[in-house]
Amino acid sequence: MAAITAAASAVLTFNVSSGEAAAADQLRPQRPASLPAANGDAISSEPGVFYLDPLEAFKVNASVHRIMYRTTDRTGKASAVTGTVLIPTNPRAGQRPIVAFAPGTQGLADKCAPSRQMAAGTEYEALPIKKLLDQGYAVVVTDYQGLGTPGVHTYMDREAQGRAVLDSVRAAQRLDAVDLPDAGPVALYGYSQGGGASASAAELAPTYAPELKIKGAVVGAPPADMNRVAASMDGSAYGAFFNYALSGLATSYGIDIGPYLSAHGKRVTNNLRDNLCTTQALAKYPFLNSRFLTADGRPLTERLGRAPWATVVADQQLGKRKPAVPVLLSHSALDDVVPQQVGKNLAADWCRRGTTVKFSSNIVPGHIAATEATSAEGIPWLADRFAGRTAPTTC
């Protein structure tokens, strides 16, 4: 099982110790001998488990299947990613909808993959996933490219993330081990990184996966404008996320960030990339400012307006394409990671393109806490879409 990327061996070329590399290799699934022909084709599956707590006292009442499936990176090169398909054990009348759950920021280390964290009871988005299962929906959760598989996770790569989400639905529909409709109703759901991935999937679907019967997309706090988000994030309590984005996008575009970094910067970046999931990263490196990591003492945000980064950042902009399905865009006015204006601008861009959008503001303090507001509104909104009711709009 592997993420096969042309850039994987060309980026982040500064040294990792042989012991760390060996430990990382032991965590990775095995590389497939070959890939199937079509995007979304399942490569393998195995039974899984989903615990709500690290003591493994509370097990989710669902049939769990860990899968590997084919997708493509931003260049169209085939890759293999892992994910999890969850089916509620309770019967449901009619076709069972599938919700593609795009995870929020997990980290870059292989151990941070949602499929592994759900099995260990450490997945911080376990409750919104469970709530979707409680509604009788099947849920498929992608691990994204390079997360849990060889290579660096292509964090914040708009196309790679959107394609991984759409192909996860195809994989769930085609999986022999489960009885899901091949052409049944589908929805997209995500918050933060997942909100960006859900938004990207909604934009890509008309051309990349036109056969999917997507009824709507829930998009929470999407990092739709990398320039504004980077400026807000660097040096904040979530500064590690900016470092994640630097590593992920460097992987996607074949950029060696080693020359930008001091020896200390390389150690921090390696540690974030190879060892620390989100909660550990935020605890170990609070208020991480990139100017303390660079060889010249200048913040890395200064480089975003110059080659090659200006093109990379522009490529990630959401709102330039029209989703063909209704969207609920939920965003707190008190978000301390992704400024709410970023979400407002995305909603306005989609409205101008003719998408049915409901922009929903809340005043939950903080980026992480506001996930509950998105879930509380998003799940009933999805029920209405699956029921065929007219979607509300604030356009």
Tab-separated table of C-alpha atoms in Angstrom:
chain	number	residue	atom	x	y	z
A	1	MET	CA	0.000	0.000	0.000
A	2	ALA	CA	1.635	3.235	-1.053
A	3	ALA	CA	1.236	6.742	-2.259
A	4	ILE	CA	3.236	6.741	-5.482
A	5	THR	CA	4.287	10.302	-6.229
A	6	ALA	CA	6.919	11.609	-8.592
A	7	ALA	CA	7.808	14.405	-6.181
A	8	ALA	CA	8.135	12.251	-3.075
A	9	SER	CA	11.837	11.576	-3.470
A	10	ALA	CA	12.653	15.101	-4.650
A	11	VAL	CA	11.426	17.244	-1.765
A	12	LEU	CA	12.417	17.854	1.833
A	13	THR	CA	15.793	16.350	1.051
A	14	PHE	CA	17.508	17.274	4.319
A	15	ASN	CA	18.547	14.290	6.389
A	16	VAL	CA	16.399	12.017	8.547
A	17	SER	CA	18.218	9.560	10.776
A	18	SER	CA	18.193	5.912	9.715
A	19	GLY	CA	16.440	4.935	12.957
A	20	GLU	CA	13.587	7.361	12.353
A	21	ALA	CA	13.259	6.240	8.756
A	22	ALA	CA	13.156	2.577	9.750
A	23	ALA	CA	10.478	3.259	12.330
A	24	ALA	CA	8.407	5.158	9.761
A	25	ASP	CA	8.746	2.324	7.246
A	26	GLN	CA	7.411	-0.161	9.802
A	27	LEU	CA	4.271	1.951	10.155
A	28	ARG	CA	3.557	2.043	6.435
A	29	PRO	CA	1.351	-0.393	4.549
A	30	GLN	CA	2.988	-2.486	1.870
A	31	ARG	CA	3.429	-1.042	-1.621
A	32	PRO	CA	1.013	-2.604	-4.150
A	33	ALA	CA	2.616	-4.511	-7.006
A	34	SER	CA	0.391	-2.618	-9.444
A	35	LEU	CA	-2.510	-0.190	-9.487
A	36	PRO	CA	-5.956	-0.873	-10.947
A	37	ALA	CA	-7.048	0.879	-14.104
A	38	ALA	CA	-9.728	3.268	-12.841
A	39	ASN	CA	-9.730	6.007	-10.219
A	40	GLY	CA	-11.718	4.868	-7.206
A	41	ASP	CA	-11.033	1.183	-7.783
A	42	ALA	CA	-10.326	-0.600	-4.514
A	43	ILE	CA	-6.894	-2.192	-4.260
A	44	SER	CA	-7.473	-4.003	-0.987
A	45	SER	CA	-9.672	-4.020	2.094
A	46	GLU	CA	-9.551	-5.493	5.563
A	47	PRO	CA	-11.805	-5.419	8.636
A	48	GLY	CA	-11.276	-2.451	10.912
A	49	VAL	CA	-12.480	-1.000	14.183
A	50	PHE	CA	-13.578	2.450	15.369
A	51	TYR	CA	-13.200	3.440	19.027
A	52	LEU	CA	-14.305	6.762	20.498
A	53	ASP	CA	-11.683	6.755	23.253
A	54	PRO	CA	-8.042	5.681	23.667
A	55	LEU	CA	-8.991	3.216	26.425
A	56	GLU	CA	-11.062	1.401	23.782
A	57	ALA	CA	-14.067	1.336	26.095
A	58	PHE	CA	-16.548	2.762	23.570
A	59	LYS	CA	-16.761	1.070	20.213
A	60	VAL	CA	-18.861	2.579	17.430
A	61	ASN	CA	-21.702	0.337	16.335
A	62	ALA	CA	-20.762	0.042	12.677
A	63	SER	CA	-19.204	-2.308	10.184
A	64	VAL	CA	-15.694	-0.934	9.581
A	65	HIS	CA	-13.499	-1.627	6.556
A	66	ARG	CA	-10.053	-0.187	6.064
A	67	ILE	CA	-9.411	0.220	2.363
A	68	MET	CA	-6.772	1.188	-0.141
A	69	TYR	CA	-7.875	2.658	-3.447
A	70	ARG	CA	-6.564	4.389	-6.526
A	71	THR	CA	-6.650	8.152	-6.963
A	72	THR	CA	-4.488	10.703	-8.775
A	73	ASP	CA	-2.295	13.544	-7.610
A	74	ARG	CA	-2.610	17.088	-8.912
A	75	THR	CA	-0.678	16.206	-12.083
A	76	GLY	CA	-2.907	13.229	-12.871
A	77	LYS	CA	-0.327	10.642	-11.821
A	78	ALA	CA	-1.907	7.575	-10.225
A	79	SER	CA	-1.395	6.993	-6.530
A	80	ALA	CA	-2.721	4.660	-3.855
A	81	VAL	CA	-4.251	6.021	-0.670
A	82	THR	CA	-5.914	4.449	2.327
A	83	GLY	CA	-9.202	5.233	4.022
A	84	THR	CA	-12.069	3.783	6.017
A	85	VAL	CA	-15.585	2.777	5.010
A	86	LEU	CA	-18.129	2.654	7.857
A	87	ILE	CA	-21.627	1.188	7.555
A	88	PRO	CA	-24.189	1.528	10.378
A	89	THR	CA	-25.432	-1.835	11.581
A	90	ASN	CA	-29.017	-0.593	11.772
A	91	PRO	CA	-31.073	-1.266	8.628
A	92	ARG	CA	-32.267	1.668	6.528
A	93	ALA	CA	-35.215	1.811	4.153
A	94	GLY	CA	-34.288	2.679	0.582
A	95	GLN	CA	-30.829	3.450	-0.707
A	96	ARG	CA	-28.307	4.221	2.010
A	97	PRO	CA	-26.624	7.599	1.380
A	98	ILE	CA	-22.861	7.843	1.480
A	99	VAL	CA	-21.192	10.834	3.118
A	100	ALA	CA	-17.587	11.481	2.121
A	101	PHE	CA	-16.040	12.837	5.326
A	102	ALA	CA	-12.940	14.918	4.577
A	103	PRO	CA	-10.799	15.010	7.729
A	104	GLY	CA	-9.430	18.168	9.258
A	105	THR	CA	-5.738	18.630	10.038
A	106	GLN	CA	-4.318	15.399	11.427
A	107	GLY	CA	-0.582	15.991	11.003
A	108	LEU	CA	1.908	14.680	8.454
A	109	ALA	CA	3.265	11.592	10.225
A	110	ASP	CA	1.952	8.244	9.008
A	111	LYS	CA	0.613	7.397	12.468
A	112	CYS	CA	-1.721	10.411	12.193
A	113	ALA	CA	-3.834	8.875	9.398
A	114	PRO	CA	-7.523	8.913	10.390
A	115	SER	CA	-7.832	5.166	9.727
A	116	ARG	CA	-5.170	4.537	12.372
A	117	GLN	CA	-6.485	7.091	14.828
A	118	MET	CA	-10.043	5.750	14.633
A	119	ALA	CA	-8.694	2.292	15.408
A	120	ALA	CA	-6.715	3.686	18.370
A	121	GLY	CA	-9.550	5.818	19.725
A	122	THR	CA	-7.579	9.046	19.220
A	123	GLU	CA	-9.413	10.608	16.261
A	124	TYR	CA	-10.518	14.081	17.384
A	125	GLU	CA	-13.294	14.177	14.756
A	126	ALA	CA	-14.798	10.910	15.978
A	127	LEU	CA	-18.012	12.524	17.234
A	128	PRO	CA	-19.106	14.202	13.975
A	129	ILE	CA	-18.365	10.942	12.156
A	130	LYS	CA	-20.457	9.032	14.705
A	131	LYS	CA	-23.315	11.534	14.357
A	132	LEU	CA	-23.427	10.893	10.616
A	133	LEU	CA	-23.500	7.134	11.252
A	134	ASP	CA	-26.303	7.655	13.775
A	135	GLN	CA	-28.380	9.157	10.953
A	136	GLY	CA	-28.070	5.885	9.064
A	137	TYR	CA	-25.559	7.175	6.519
A	138	ALA	CA	-22.561	5.222	5.326
A	139	VAL	CA	-19.400	7.260	5.858
A	140	VAL	CA	-16.126	7.021	3.963
A	141	VAL	CA	-13.096	8.806	5.429
A	142	THR	CA	-10.044	9.293	3.240
A	143	ASP	CA	-6.536	9.358	4.685
A	144	TYR	CA	-5.450	11.659	1.822
A	145	GLN	CA	-2.326	11.216	-0.265
A	146	GLY	CA	0.829	10.356	1.680
A	147	LEU	CA	-0.856	10.178	5.098
A	148	GLY	CA	-0.405	6.635	6.342
A	149	THR	CA	1.349	5.686	3.107
A	150	PRO	CA	4.895	6.364	1.833
A	151	GLY	CA	5.707	9.911	0.861
A	152	VAL	CA	4.930	13.207	2.556
A	153	HIS	CA	1.247	14.038	2.956
A	154	THR	CA	0.304	16.646	0.333
A	155	TYR	CA	-1.337	18.862	2.941
A	156	MET	CA	-3.308	21.801	1.483
A	157	ASP	CA	-2.950	20.615	-2.120
A	158	ARG	CA	-6.406	21.518	-3.415
A	159	GLU	CA	-6.581	19.049	-6.282
A	160	ALA	CA	-4.975	16.069	-4.545
A	161	GLN	CA	-7.302	16.459	-1.561
A	162	GLY	CA	-10.456	16.938	-3.642
A	163	ARG	CA	-9.662	13.956	-5.846
A	164	ALA	CA	-8.929	11.732	-2.849
A	165	VAL	CA	-12.354	12.618	-1.420
A	166	LEU	CA	-14.242	11.919	-4.658
A	167	ASP	CA	-12.379	8.675	-5.298
A	168	SER	CA	-13.108	7.518	-1.748
A	169	VAL	CA	-16.819	7.565	-2.650
A	170	ARG	CA	-16.178	5.555	-5.792
A	171	ALA	CA	-14.175	3.065	-3.751
A	172	ALA	CA	-16.983	2.698	-1.186
A	173	GLN	CA	-19.540	2.145	-3.952
A	174	ARG	CA	-17.389	-0.507	-5.632
A	175	LEU	CA	-16.207	-2.325	-2.510
A	176	ASP	CA	-17.288	-5.976	-2.668
A	177	ALA	CA	-17.231	-6.336	1.123
A	178	VAL	CA	-20.117	-3.902	1.636
A	179	ASP	CA	-23.585	-3.561	0.150
A	180	LEU	CA	-23.786	0.071	-0.906
A	181	PRO	CA	-25.649	1.341	-3.982
A	182	ASP	CA	-23.435	1.834	-7.015
A	183	ALA	CA	-25.261	5.011	-7.987
A	184	GLY	CA	-26.932	6.111	-4.770
A	185	PRO	CA	-27.090	9.542	-3.125
A	186	VAL	CA	-23.831	11.113	-1.963
A	187	ALA	CA	-22.828	14.156	0.090
A	188	LEU	CA	-19.545	15.842	0.998
A	189	TYR	CA	-18.621	17.003	4.506
A	190	GLY	CA	-15.523	18.615	5.961
A	191	TYR	CA	-14.182	21.204	8.398
A	192	SER	CA	-10.912	23.190	8.281
A	193	GLN	CA	-8.528	21.218	6.048
A	194	GLY	CA	-11.548	19.000	5.474
A	195	GLY	CA	-13.628	22.057	4.615
A	196	GLY	CA	-11.115	22.953	1.939
A	197	ALA	CA	-11.099	19.368	0.665
A	198	SER	CA	-14.906	19.208	0.631
A	199	ALA	CA	-15.018	22.534	-1.229
A	200	SER	CA	-12.421	21.333	-3.711
A	201	ALA	CA	-14.293	18.060	-4.275
A	202	ALA	CA	-17.504	20.015	-4.927
A	203	GLU	CA	-15.677	22.172	-7.482
A	204	LEU	CA	-13.960	19.233	-9.181
A	205	ALA	CA	-16.912	16.836	-9.263
A	206	PRO	CA	-18.596	18.106	-12.465
A	207	THR	CA	-15.523	17.172	-14.526
A	208	TYR	CA	-13.626	14.658	-12.360
A	209	ALA	CA	-16.516	12.532	-11.074
A	210	PRO	CA	-19.662	13.560	-12.984
A	211	GLU	CA	-21.332	10.189	-12.393
A	212	LEU	CA	-21.568	10.701	-8.617
A	213	LYS	CA	-25.057	11.759	-7.499
A	214	ILE	CA	-23.890	14.414	-5.047
A	215	LYS	CA	-26.765	16.122	-3.242
A	216	GLY	CA	-24.812	18.771	-1.372
A	217	ALA	CA	-21.609	19.765	0.403
A	218	VAL	CA	-21.030	20.926	3.977
A	219	VAL	CA	-17.979	23.186	4.048
A	220	GLY	CA	-16.746	24.350	7.452
A	221	ALA	CA	-14.114	27.089	7.923
A	222	PRO	CA	-12.375	26.432	4.587
A	223	PRO	CA	-8.793	27.753	4.126
A	224	ALA	CA	-9.813	29.037	0.682
A	225	ASP	CA	-7.181	31.790	0.379
A	226	MET	CA	-3.702	30.602	1.328
A	227	ASN	CA	-2.185	34.092	1.444
A	228	ARG	CA	-4.668	35.332	4.041
A	229	VAL	CA	-4.598	32.115	6.027
A	230	ALA	CA	-0.779	31.982	6.109
A	231	ALA	CA	-0.566	35.568	7.335
A	232	SER	CA	-3.056	34.750	10.098
A	233	MET	CA	-1.427	31.475	11.060
A	234	ASP	CA	2.337	32.081	11.078
A	235	GLY	CA	3.411	32.865	14.642
A	236	SER	CA	-0.022	32.060	16.059
A	237	ALA	CA	-0.961	29.234	18.397
A	238	TYR	CA	-1.484	27.209	15.209
A	239	GLY	CA	1.848	28.093	13.610
A	240	ALA	CA	2.667	24.404	13.174
A	241	PHE	CA	-0.126	24.225	10.578
A	242	PHE	CA	1.751	26.734	8.391
A	243	ASN	CA	4.797	24.480	8.575
A	244	TYR	CA	2.596	21.520	7.591
A	245	ALA	CA	1.385	23.454	4.546
A	246	LEU	CA	4.929	24.342	3.540
A	247	SER	CA	5.961	20.680	3.642
A	248	GLY	CA	2.807	19.423	1.930
A	249	LEU	CA	2.869	21.879	-0.950
A	250	ALA	CA	6.620	21.441	-1.408
A	251	THR	CA	5.951	17.737	-1.860
A	252	SER	CA	3.260	18.379	-4.456
A	253	TYR	CA	5.356	20.790	-6.498
A	254	GLY	CA	8.800	19.225	-6.152
A	255	ILE	CA	10.307	22.114	-4.178
A	256	ASP	CA	13.246	21.494	-1.828
A	257	ILE	CA	12.669	23.701	1.210
A	258	GLY	CA	15.933	22.603	2.843
A	259	PRO	CA	17.914	25.662	1.616
A	260	TYR	CA	15.366	28.011	3.199
A	261	LEU	CA	15.814	26.528	6.654
A	262	SER	CA	18.375	26.814	9.416
A	263	ALA	CA	19.622	23.692	11.175
A	264	HIS	CA	17.021	24.334	13.874
A	265	GLY	CA	14.346	24.845	11.238
A	266	LYS	CA	15.190	21.512	9.627
A	267	ARG	CA	14.977	19.723	12.979
A	268	VAL	CA	11.579	21.258	13.749
A	269	THR	CA	10.252	20.538	10.255
A	270	ASN	CA	11.467	16.933	10.363
A	271	ASN	CA	9.879	16.456	13.770
A	272	LEU	CA	6.556	17.885	12.616
A	273	ARG	CA	6.670	15.832	9.438
A	274	ASP	CA	7.675	12.498	10.921
A	275	ASN	CA	6.564	12.316	14.544
A	276	LEU	CA	3.830	14.682	15.717
A	277	CYS	CA	0.092	14.617	15.131
A	278	THR	CA	-1.983	17.768	15.505
A	279	THR	CA	-2.461	17.906	19.272
A	280	GLN	CA	1.169	17.029	20.009
A	281	ALA	CA	2.435	19.534	17.429
A	282	LEU	CA	0.388	22.396	18.869
A	283	ALA	CA	1.545	21.540	22.393
A	284	LYS	CA	5.235	21.217	21.499
A	285	TYR	CA	5.477	24.198	19.149
A	286	PRO	CA	2.965	26.841	20.290
A	287	PHE	CA	3.219	30.197	18.499
A	288	LEU	CA	5.693	28.778	15.980
A	289	ASN	CA	7.002	31.616	13.825
A	290	SER	CA	8.734	30.717	10.590
A	291	ARG	CA	11.306	33.521	10.958
A	292	PHE	CA	12.912	31.509	13.746
A	293	LEU	CA	13.278	28.554	11.394
A	294	THR	CA	14.835	30.189	8.338
A	295	ALA	CA	18.461	30.489	7.350
A	296	ASP	CA	18.152	34.253	6.726
A	297	GLY	CA	15.833	35.125	9.619
A	298	ARG	CA	13.012	36.278	7.347
A	299	PRO	CA	9.526	34.762	7.709
A	300	LEU	CA	8.596	32.263	5.035
A	301	THR	CA	5.378	34.186	4.416
A	302	GLU	CA	7.532	36.788	2.598
A	303	ARG	CA	8.297	34.201	-0.062
A	304	LEU	CA	4.665	33.471	-0.896
A	305	GLY	CA	4.480	36.413	-3.276
A	306	ARG	CA	7.572	35.339	-5.247
A	307	ALA	CA	8.430	32.442	-7.541
A	308	PRO	CA	7.898	29.557	-7.222
A	309	TRP	CA	5.495	30.030	-4.312
A	310	ALA	CA	3.239	32.661	-5.885
A	311	THR	CA	2.073	30.137	-8.480
A	312	VAL	CA	1.728	27.384	-5.886
A	313	VAL	CA	-0.419	29.565	-3.635
A	314	ALA	CA	-2.568	30.791	-6.538
A	315	ASP	CA	-3.234	27.185	-7.564
A	316	GLN	CA	-4.857	26.480	-4.185
A	317	GLN	CA	-7.416	29.309	-4.433
A	318	LEU	CA	-10.987	28.112	-4.031
A	319	GLY	CA	-13.932	29.924	-5.594
A	320	LYS	CA	-12.656	30.002	-9.166
A	321	ARG	CA	-14.830	27.021	-10.124
A	322	LYS	CA	-18.550	26.410	-9.751
A	323	PRO	CA	-19.896	23.580	-7.592
A	324	ALA	CA	-22.926	22.059	-9.263
A	325	VAL	CA	-24.566	21.192	-5.922
A	326	PRO	CA	-25.919	23.235	-2.998
A	327	VAL	CA	-23.383	24.205	-0.336
A	328	LEU	CA	-23.691	25.013	3.355
A	329	LEU	CA	-20.676	27.141	4.320
A	330	SER	CA	-20.352	27.433	8.095
A	331	HIS	CA	-17.773	29.763	9.641
A	332	SER	CA	-17.352	31.358	13.063
A	333	ALA	CA	-16.833	35.115	13.330
A	334	LEU	CA	-14.403	34.291	16.163
A	335	ASP	CA	-12.264	31.814	14.202
A	336	ASP	CA	-8.651	32.252	15.308
A	337	VAL	CA	-7.119	30.197	12.490
A	338	VAL	CA	-9.023	30.868	9.258
A	339	PRO	CA	-10.436	34.417	9.227
A	340	GLN	CA	-14.186	34.397	8.645
A	341	GLN	CA	-13.765	36.854	5.786
A	342	VAL	CA	-12.044	34.053	3.863
A	343	GLY	CA	-15.219	31.978	4.117
A	344	LYS	CA	-17.409	34.970	3.262
A	345	ASN	CA	-15.354	35.658	0.153
A	346	LEU	CA	-15.634	32.044	-0.969
A	347	ALA	CA	-19.404	32.082	-0.520
A	348	ALA	CA	-19.632	35.314	-2.513
A	349	ASP	CA	-17.459	33.889	-5.308
A	350	TRP	CA	-19.673	30.818	-5.563
A	351	CYS	CA	-22.832	32.910	-5.486
A	352	ARG	CA	-21.550	34.979	-8.400
A	353	ARG	CA	-20.992	31.752	-10.333
A	354	GLY	CA	-24.565	30.632	-9.735
A	355	THR	CA	-24.102	28.060	-6.963
A	356	THR	CA	-26.803	27.765	-4.304
A	357	VAL	CA	-24.956	28.725	-1.112
A	358	LYS	CA	-26.089	29.247	2.444
A	359	PHE	CA	-23.436	31.146	4.371
A	360	SER	CA	-23.941	30.482	8.076
A	361	SER	CA	-22.110	32.629	10.620
A	362	ASN	CA	-21.783	31.737	14.285
A	363	ILE	CA	-19.947	33.221	17.260
A	364	VAL	CA	-18.418	30.089	18.753
A	365	PRO	CA	-15.015	31.199	20.102
A	366	GLY	CA	-12.095	29.521	18.419
A	367	HIS	CA	-11.479	27.423	15.331
A	368	ILE	CA	-11.566	24.028	17.031
A	369	ALA	CA	-14.678	24.632	19.139
A	370	ALA	CA	-16.625	25.809	16.085
A	371	THR	CA	-16.529	22.316	14.596
A	372	GLU	CA	-19.587	21.545	16.720
A	373	ALA	CA	-21.533	24.449	15.193
A	374	THR	CA	-20.836	23.087	11.718
A	375	SER	CA	-21.944	19.608	12.778
A	376	ALA	CA	-25.085	20.843	14.552
A	377	GLU	CA	-26.284	22.682	11.460
A	378	GLY	CA	-24.683	20.504	8.809
A	379	ILE	CA	-26.302	17.178	9.708
A	380	PRO	CA	-29.921	18.435	9.516
A	381	TRP	CA	-29.004	20.322	6.338
A	382	LEU	CA	-27.765	17.062	4.792
A	383	ALA	CA	-30.969	15.281	5.820
A	384	ASP	CA	-32.927	17.878	3.863
A	385	ARG	CA	-30.738	17.413	0.798
A	386	PHE	CA	-31.179	13.643	0.877
A	387	ALA	CA	-34.931	14.178	1.281
A	388	GLY	CA	-34.989	16.283	-1.874
A	389	ARG	CA	-36.061	19.531	-0.176
A	390	THR	CA	-35.143	22.866	-1.749
A	391	ALA	CA	-31.800	24.139	-0.457
A	392	PRO	CA	-31.785	27.517	1.325
A	393	THR	CA	-29.597	30.303	-0.019
A	394	THR	CA	-28.092	33.533	1.256
A	395	CYS	CA	-26.865	34.607	-2.186
